[in-house]
PDB file of C-alpha atoms in Angstrom:
ATOM      1  CA  MET T   1      98.807  87.403 156.585  1.00  0.00           C
ATOM      2  CA  ASN T   2     101.150  84.967 156.970  1.00  0.00           C
ATOM      3  CA  SER T   3     102.942  82.781 153.887  1.00  0.00           C
ATOM      4  CA  TYR T   4      99.714  80.118 154.823  1.00  0.00           C
ATOM      5  CA  GLU T   5      96.979  82.550 154.897  1.00  0.00           C
ATOM      6  CA  ARG T   6      98.794  84.271 151.990  1.00  0.00           C
ATOM      7  CA  VAL T   7      98.887  80.906 149.631  1.00  0.00           C
ATOM      8  CA  VAL T   8      95.624  79.534 150.875  1.00  0.00           C
ATOM      9  CA  ALA T   9      93.751  83.311 149.855  1.00  0.00           C
ATOM     10  CA  THR T  10      96.295  83.026 146.541  1.00  0.00           C
ATOM     11  CA  LEU T  11      94.034  79.040 145.190  1.00  0.00           C
ATOM     12  CA  ASN T  12      91.028  80.412 146.757  1.00  0.00           C
ATOM     13  CA  GLY T  13      90.812  83.070 144.096  1.00  0.00           C
ATOM     14  CA  GLN T  14      91.549  86.536 146.955  1.00  0.00           C
ATOM     15  CA  ILE T  15      93.627  88.676 146.365  1.00  0.00           C
ATOM     16  CA  PRO T  16      97.325  88.380 148.585  1.00  0.00           C
ATOM     17  CA  ASP T  17      99.065  91.085 150.460  1.00  0.00           C
ATOM     18  CA  ARG T  18     101.612  89.708 147.366  1.00  0.00           C
ATOM     19  CA  VAL T  19     102.373  86.863 145.432  1.00  0.00           C
ATOM     20  CA  PRO T  20     103.177  83.719 147.320  1.00  0.00           C
ATOM     21  CA  THR T  21     106.676  82.690 146.300  1.00  0.00           C
ATOM     22  CA  PHE T  22     107.983  79.178 144.999  1.00  0.00           C
ATOM     23  CA  GLU T  23     110.344  76.483 143.610  1.00  0.00           C
ATOM     24  CA  LEU T  24     109.276  73.357 142.570  1.00  0.00           C
ATOM     25  CA  MET T  25     113.136  71.624 143.194  1.00  0.00           C
ATOM     26  CA  ILE T  26     115.503  73.744 144.413  1.00  0.00           C
ATOM     27  CA  ASP T  27     119.237  71.611 143.768  1.00  0.00           C
ATOM     28  CA  PRO T  28     121.596  71.955 147.069  1.00  0.00           C
ATOM     29  CA  LYS T  29     124.784  72.895 145.555  1.00  0.00           C
ATOM     30  CA  VAL T  30     121.710  76.473 144.973  1.00  0.00           C
ATOM     31  CA  ILE T  31     120.933  76.351 148.583  1.00  0.00           C
ATOM     32  CA  LYS T  32     124.445  75.819 149.702  1.00  0.00           C
ATOM     33  CA  GLY T  33     125.688  79.359 147.289  1.00  0.00           C
ATOM     34  CA  ILE T  34     122.818  81.354 149.176  1.00  0.00           C
ATOM     35  CA  ILE T  35     123.581  81.250 152.967  1.00  0.00           C
ATOM     36  CA  GLY T  36     125.761  78.580 153.105  1.00  0.00           C
ATOM     37  CA  THR T  37     125.006  75.111 154.064  1.00  0.00           C
ATOM     38  CA  GLU T  38     122.298  72.390 152.061  1.00  0.00           C
ATOM     39  CA  ASP T  39     119.203  72.647 154.310  1.00  0.00           C
ATOM     40  CA  TYR T  40     116.251  73.133 152.406  1.00  0.00           C
ATOM     41  CA  MET T  41     113.870  74.546 154.907  1.00  0.00           C
ATOM     42  CA  ASP T  42     116.219  77.086 156.592  1.00  0.00           C
ATOM     43  CA  LEU T  43     116.600  78.269 152.929  1.00  0.00           C
ATOM     44  CA  CYS T  44     112.850  78.828 153.165  1.00  0.00           C
ATOM     45  CA  ASP T  45     113.273  80.966 156.245  1.00  0.00           C
ATOM     46  CA  GLU T  46     115.441  82.721 154.644  1.00  0.00           C
ATOM     47  CA  LEU T  47     114.014  83.875 151.472  1.00  0.00           C
ATOM     48  CA  ASP T  48     110.736  84.086 153.332  1.00  0.00           C
ATOM     49  CA  ILE T  49     109.428  80.975 150.446  1.00  0.00           C
ATOM     50  CA  ASP T  50     105.474  80.208 151.282  1.00  0.00           C
ATOM     51  CA  LEU T  51     104.959  77.182 149.178  1.00  0.00           C
ATOM     52  CA  VAL T  52     107.591  74.590 150.828  1.00  0.00           C
ATOM     53  CA  MET T  53     107.457  71.649 148.789  1.00  0.00           C
ATOM     54  CA  SER T  54     108.908  67.845 150.302  1.00  0.00           C
ATOM     55  CA  GLU T  55     111.334  66.456 147.996  1.00  0.00           C
ATOM     56  CA  THR T  56     111.938  65.039 144.677  1.00  0.00           C
ATOM     57  CA  PRO T  57     109.726  62.108 144.760  1.00  0.00           C
ATOM     58  CA  SER T  58     113.036  59.394 143.467  1.00  0.00           C
ATOM     59  CA  LYS T  59     114.246  60.236 147.284  1.00  0.00           C
ATOM     60  CA  MET T  60     111.365  58.314 148.618  1.00  0.00           C
ATOM     61  CA  TYR T  61     112.702  54.955 147.491  1.00  0.00           C
ATOM     62  CA  LYS T  62     116.000  53.228 148.453  1.00  0.00           C
ATOM     63  CA  GLU T  63     118.508  52.553 145.792  1.00  0.00           C
ATOM     64  CA  LYS T  64     120.999  50.192 146.465  1.00  0.00           C
ATOM     65  CA  VAL T  65     124.351  50.819 144.618  1.00  0.00           C
ATOM     66  CA  ILE T  66     124.745  48.949 141.154  1.00  0.00           C
ATOM     67  CA  ASP T  67     128.292  51.040 139.520  1.00  0.00           C
ATOM     68  CA  ALA T  68     129.752  53.270 141.407  1.00  0.00           C
ATOM     69  CA  GLU T  69     132.227  53.779 139.441  1.00  0.00           C
ATOM     70  CA  LYS T  70     129.691  55.551 136.449  1.00  0.00           C
ATOM     71  CA  GLY T  71     126.478  56.679 139.405  1.00  0.00           C
ATOM     72  CA  ILE T  72     124.526  54.031 138.485  1.00  0.00           C
ATOM     73  CA  ILE T  73     121.914  52.418 140.762  1.00  0.00           C
ATOM     74  CA  GLU T  74     118.826  50.526 141.369  1.00  0.00           C
ATOM     75  CA  ASN T  75     115.700  51.784 142.946  1.00  0.00           C
ATOM     76  CA  GLU T  76     112.227  49.940 144.454  1.00  0.00           C
ATOM     77  CA  TRP T  77     110.902  50.570 140.866  1.00  0.00           C
ATOM     78  CA  GLY T  78     113.403  48.332 139.851  1.00  0.00           C
ATOM     79  CA  THR T  79     114.590  50.807 137.615  1.00  0.00           C
ATOM     80  CA  ARG T  80     117.951  51.492 136.631  1.00  0.00           C
ATOM     81  CA  ARG T  81     119.460  55.281 137.233  1.00  0.00           C
ATOM     82  CA  GLN T  82     122.392  57.509 136.696  1.00  0.00           C
ATOM     83  CA  TYR T  83     123.497  60.460 138.802  1.00  0.00           C
ATOM     84  CA  ASN T  84     125.616  63.288 137.001  1.00  0.00           C
ATOM     85  CA  GLY T  85     126.273  65.519 139.650  1.00  0.00           C
ATOM     86  CA  GLU T  86     122.627  66.919 139.842  1.00  0.00           C
ATOM     87  CA  VAL T  87     119.933  66.464 142.143  1.00  0.00           C
ATOM     88  CA  VAL T  88     117.583  63.815 139.995  1.00  0.00           C
ATOM     89  CA  ALA T  89     119.166  60.932 138.296  1.00  0.00           C
ATOM     90  CA  ALA T  90     118.737  59.984 135.372  1.00  0.00           C
ATOM     91  CA  PRO T  91     115.942  57.138 134.827  1.00  0.00           C
ATOM     92  CA  LEU T  92     117.703  54.613 132.423  1.00  0.00           C
ATOM     93  CA  HIS T  93     115.606  51.526 131.894  1.00  0.00           C
ATOM     94  CA  GLY T  94     113.277  50.203 133.834  1.00  0.00           C
ATOM     95  CA  PRO T  95     112.027  46.232 134.964  1.00  0.00           C
ATOM     96  CA  ILE T  96     109.480  46.097 132.725  1.00  0.00           C
ATOM     97  CA  GLU T  97     109.796  44.576 128.647  1.00  0.00           C
ATOM     98  CA  THR T  98     106.763  42.981 128.296  1.00  0.00           C
ATOM     99  CA  LEU T  99     102.837  43.541 128.593  1.00  0.00           C
ATOM    100  CA  GLU T 100     103.696  40.010 131.029  1.00  0.00           C
ATOM    101  CA  ASP T 101     106.149  42.125 132.820  1.00  0.00           C
ATOM    102  CA  ALA T 102     103.626  44.577 133.325  1.00  0.00           C
ATOM    103  CA  LEU T 103     100.276  42.736 134.398  1.00  0.00           C
ATOM    104  CA  ASN T 104     102.442  41.109 137.138  1.00  0.00           C
ATOM    105  CA  TYR T 105     103.965  43.971 138.126  1.00  0.00           C
ATOM    106  CA  VAL T 106     103.635  45.112 142.094  1.00  0.00           C
ATOM    107  CA  ALA T 107     104.742  48.437 142.642  1.00  0.00           C
ATOM    108  CA  PRO T 108     106.697  49.353 145.573  1.00  0.00           C
ATOM    109  CA  ASP T 109     103.894  49.665 149.437  1.00  0.00           C
ATOM    110  CA  PRO T 110     102.898  52.916 149.632  1.00  0.00           C
ATOM    111  CA  THR T 111     102.582  52.784 153.422  1.00  0.00           C
ATOM    112  CA  LEU T 112     106.011  52.467 154.284  1.00  0.00           C
ATOM    113  CA  ASP T 113     106.871  54.997 156.804  1.00  0.00           C
ATOM    114  CA  TYR T 114     110.623  56.352 156.000  1.00  0.00           C
ATOM    115  CA  ARG T 115     108.379  57.247 152.204  1.00  0.00           C
ATOM    116  CA  PHE T 116     107.067  60.531 154.061  1.00  0.00           C
ATOM    117  CA  ASP T 117     110.000  61.225 156.489  1.00  0.00           C
ATOM    118  CA  PHE T 118     110.521  64.349 155.353  1.00  0.00           C
ATOM    119  CA  LEU T 119     107.122  65.495 154.951  1.00  0.00           C
ATOM    120  CA  LYS T 120     106.968  64.949 158.791  1.00  0.00           C
ATOM    121  CA  LYS T 121     109.933  67.456 159.318  1.00  0.00           C
ATOM    122  CA  LEU T 122     107.772  70.014 157.145  1.00  0.00           C
ATOM    123  CA  VAL T 123     105.334  69.656 159.108  1.00  0.00           C
ATOM    124  CA  GLU T 124     107.155  70.198 162.319  1.00  0.00           C
ATOM    125  CA  ARG T 125     108.854  73.289 161.580  1.00  0.00           C
ATOM    126  CA  PHE T 126     106.193  74.415 159.385  1.00  0.00           C
ATOM    127  CA  LYS T 127     102.510  73.931 160.053  1.00  0.00           C
ATOM    128  CA  GLY T 128     100.230  76.973 159.933  1.00  0.00           C
ATOM    129  CA  LYS T 129     103.046  79.379 159.367  1.00  0.00           C
ATOM    130  CA  ARG T 130     103.819  77.990 155.630  1.00  0.00           C
ATOM    131  CA  PHE T 131     102.091  75.788 152.674  1.00  0.00           C
ATOM    132  CA  ILE T 132     102.715  72.237 152.908  1.00  0.00           C
ATOM    133  CA  GLY T 133     103.398  71.183 149.205  1.00  0.00           C
ATOM    134  CA  PHE T 134     103.739  67.153 148.779  1.00  0.00           C
ATOM    135  CA  HIS T 135     105.560  66.487 145.638  1.00  0.00           C
ATOM    136  CA  LEU T 136     104.315  63.297 143.649  1.00  0.00           C
ATOM    137  CA  HIS T 137     104.507  61.924 140.321  1.00  0.00           C
ATOM    138  CA  ASP T 138     100.794  61.229 138.018  1.00  0.00           C
ATOM    139  CA  GLY T 139     100.953  58.683 134.839  1.00  0.00           C
ATOM    140  CA  PHE T 140     103.177  60.175 132.571  1.00  0.00           C
ATOM    141  CA  ASN T 141     106.518  59.466 133.987  1.00  0.00           C
ATOM    142  CA  TYR T 142     106.440  55.839 135.794  1.00  0.00           C
ATOM    143  CA  SER T 143     105.196  54.506 132.170  1.00  0.00           C
ATOM    144  CA  TYR T 144     108.286  55.761 130.844  1.00  0.00           C
ATOM    145  CA  TYR T 145     110.952  55.414 133.981  1.00  0.00           C
ATOM    146  CA  LEU T 146     109.481  51.071 134.629  1.00  0.00           C
ATOM    147  CA  THR T 147     110.134  50.622 130.651  1.00  0.00           C
ATOM    148  CA  SER T 148     112.460  53.461 128.768  1.00  0.00           C
ATOM    149  CA  MET T 149     111.259  56.489 127.208  1.00  0.00           C
ATOM    150  CA  GLN T 150     111.685  54.918 123.539  1.00  0.00           C
ATOM    151  CA  ASP T 151     109.926  51.748 124.938  1.00  0.00           C
ATOM    152  CA  MET T 152     107.230  53.876 126.167  1.00  0.00           C
ATOM    153  CA  MET T 153     106.620  55.418 122.600  1.00  0.00           C
ATOM    154  CA  MET T 154     106.708  52.456 121.115  1.00  0.00           C
ATOM    155  CA  ASN T 155     104.434  50.611 123.013  1.00  0.00           C
ATOM    156  CA  ILE T 156     101.692  53.404 122.760  1.00  0.00           C
ATOM    157  CA  ILE T 157     101.557  51.902 119.120  1.00  0.00           C
ATOM    158  CA  GLU T 158     102.284  48.565 119.041  1.00  0.00           C
ATOM    159  CA  GLU T 159     101.159  47.692 123.151  1.00  0.00           C
ATOM    160  CA  PRO T 160      98.550  49.987 124.338  1.00  0.00           C
ATOM    161  CA  GLU T 161      97.490  47.763 126.820  1.00  0.00           C
ATOM    162  CA  LEU T 162     100.410  47.734 128.593  1.00  0.00           C
ATOM    163  CA  VAL T 163     101.033  51.787 128.716  1.00  0.00           C
ATOM    164  CA  GLU T 164      97.749  51.474 130.487  1.00  0.00           C
ATOM    165  CA  ARG T 165      98.746  48.975 132.732  1.00  0.00           C
ATOM    166  CA  LEU T 166     101.785  51.720 133.729  1.00  0.00           C
ATOM    167  CA  VAL T 167      99.469  54.552 134.621  1.00  0.00           C
ATOM    168  CA  GLU T 168      97.042  52.546 136.086  1.00  0.00           C
ATOM    169  CA  VAL T 169      99.844  50.844 138.561  1.00  0.00           C
ATOM    170  CA  SER T 170     101.444  54.554 138.719  1.00  0.00           C
ATOM    171  CA  ILE T 171      98.109  56.198 139.452  1.00  0.00           C
ATOM    172  CA  GLU T 172      97.371  53.887 142.792  1.00  0.00           C
ATOM    173  CA  HIS T 173     100.743  54.221 144.572  1.00  0.00           C
ATOM    174  CA  ASN T 174     100.508  58.054 144.452  1.00  0.00           C
ATOM    175  CA  LEU T 175      96.799  58.586 145.350  1.00  0.00           C
ATOM    176  CA  LYS T 176      97.750  56.501 148.562  1.00  0.00           C
ATOM    177  CA  LEU T 177     100.756  58.069 149.002  1.00  0.00           C
ATOM    178  CA  ALA T 178      98.782  61.461 148.860  1.00  0.00           C
ATOM    179  CA  GLU T 179      96.630  60.232 151.113  1.00  0.00           C
ATOM    180  CA  ILE T 180      98.308  59.792 153.412  1.00  0.00           C
ATOM    181  CA  ALA T 181     100.795  63.106 152.622  1.00  0.00           C
ATOM    182  CA  LEU T 182      97.747  64.276 153.448  1.00  0.00           C
ATOM    183  CA  ASP T 183      96.406  63.144 157.180  1.00  0.00           C
ATOM    184  CA  LEU T 184     100.125  63.454 158.229  1.00  0.00           C
ATOM    185  CA  GLY T 185      99.735  67.158 157.006  1.00  0.00           C
ATOM    186  CA  ALA T 186     100.318  68.503 153.635  1.00  0.00           C
ATOM    187  CA  ASP T 187      98.055  71.485 152.467  1.00  0.00           C
ATOM    188  CA  GLY T 188      98.305  70.006 149.630  1.00  0.00           C
ATOM    189  CA  ILE T 189      99.517  68.001 146.100  1.00  0.00           C
ATOM    190  CA  LEU T 190     101.755  68.210 143.871  1.00  0.00           C
ATOM    191  CA  THR T 191     102.225  66.368 139.875  1.00  0.00           C
ATOM    192  CA  GLY T 192     105.338  67.155 139.099  1.00  0.00           C
ATOM    193  CA  ASP T 193     105.279  65.187 135.768  1.00  0.00           C
ATOM    194  CA  ASP T 194     106.466  66.485 132.714  1.00  0.00           C
ATOM    195  CA  TYR T 195     103.995  66.370 129.684  1.00  0.00           C
ATOM    196  CA  GLY T 196     106.937  68.485 127.403  1.00  0.00           C
ATOM    197  CA  SER T 197     109.250  71.221 126.782  1.00  0.00           C
ATOM    198  CA  SER T 198     109.087  74.646 126.137  1.00  0.00           C
ATOM    199  CA  THR T 199     108.428  74.292 122.855  1.00  0.00           C
ATOM    200  CA  SER T 200     105.900  71.248 122.143  1.00  0.00           C
ATOM    201  CA  LEU T 201     104.383  68.092 124.128  1.00  0.00           C
ATOM    202  CA  LEU T 202     105.976  65.421 124.002  1.00  0.00           C
ATOM    203  CA  VAL T 203     104.157  63.388 123.106  1.00  0.00           C
ATOM    204  CA  SER T 204     100.369  64.445 120.574  1.00  0.00           C
ATOM    205  CA  ARG T 205      97.266  65.465 122.236  1.00  0.00           C
ATOM    206  CA  ASN T 206      95.105  62.952 120.860  1.00  0.00           C
ATOM    207  CA  THR T 207      97.468  59.970 122.712  1.00  0.00           C
ATOM    208  CA  TYR T 208      97.962  62.716 125.832  1.00  0.00           C
ATOM    209  CA  GLN T 209      94.335  62.677 126.035  1.00  0.00           C
ATOM    210  CA  GLU T 210      93.878  58.804 125.617  1.00  0.00           C
ATOM    211  CA  PHE T 211      96.488  57.420 127.659  1.00  0.00           C
ATOM    212  CA  PHE T 212      97.248  59.870 130.427  1.00  0.00           C
ATOM    213  CA  PHE T 213      94.717  62.733 131.030  1.00  0.00           C
ATOM    214  CA  PRO T 214      92.176  59.972 132.891  1.00  0.00           C
ATOM    215  CA  GLY T 215      94.835  59.334 134.952  1.00  0.00           C
ATOM    216  CA  LEU T 216      95.481  62.596 136.059  1.00  0.00           C
ATOM    217  CA  LYS T 217      92.261  63.484 136.051  1.00  0.00           C
TER     218      LYS T 217
END
């Protein structure tokens, strides 16, 4: 079995020749510490990683610098984030304050070619050899990226229609990205939203099922 066959066999409930290997994200500092460069694809070959992944979804969107000294940027979603030495910048606050903002909000165009640049490189190098995954969000993360975690939690109680609208915006955008990614050669889609910690959900089970599970489904 090669890596692609190994993952497909596992997903189909068959017994592979060994357990497939996979990491959702690998920090460039870690990659460099292992192989001497920050080339993710070289690392996948070096460690024989079976399921290779596109970059974290935030890397698909252009950024403009707001405060270089503090590492604060604003991306195409209108969300301000702060880099702190890690791969993923921490979300600070989004452009949505009110229900009217949410109803009038237009998400970035999911069809722009540069969103798929890294995926195309993965396909060129690994198609048929390793299973190629495309990393997306679903409805939870953007609901607080576009406001803030505090505001989203408050809006679940005070302005539920606002949260429902942001979930809808996110799902529509990401379904289109997934459709294009599969057409370009991705073998599978993986959503990477964080719904909880190691000890509990970030919201109650009932809230999750009401607001976020329908979009995920």
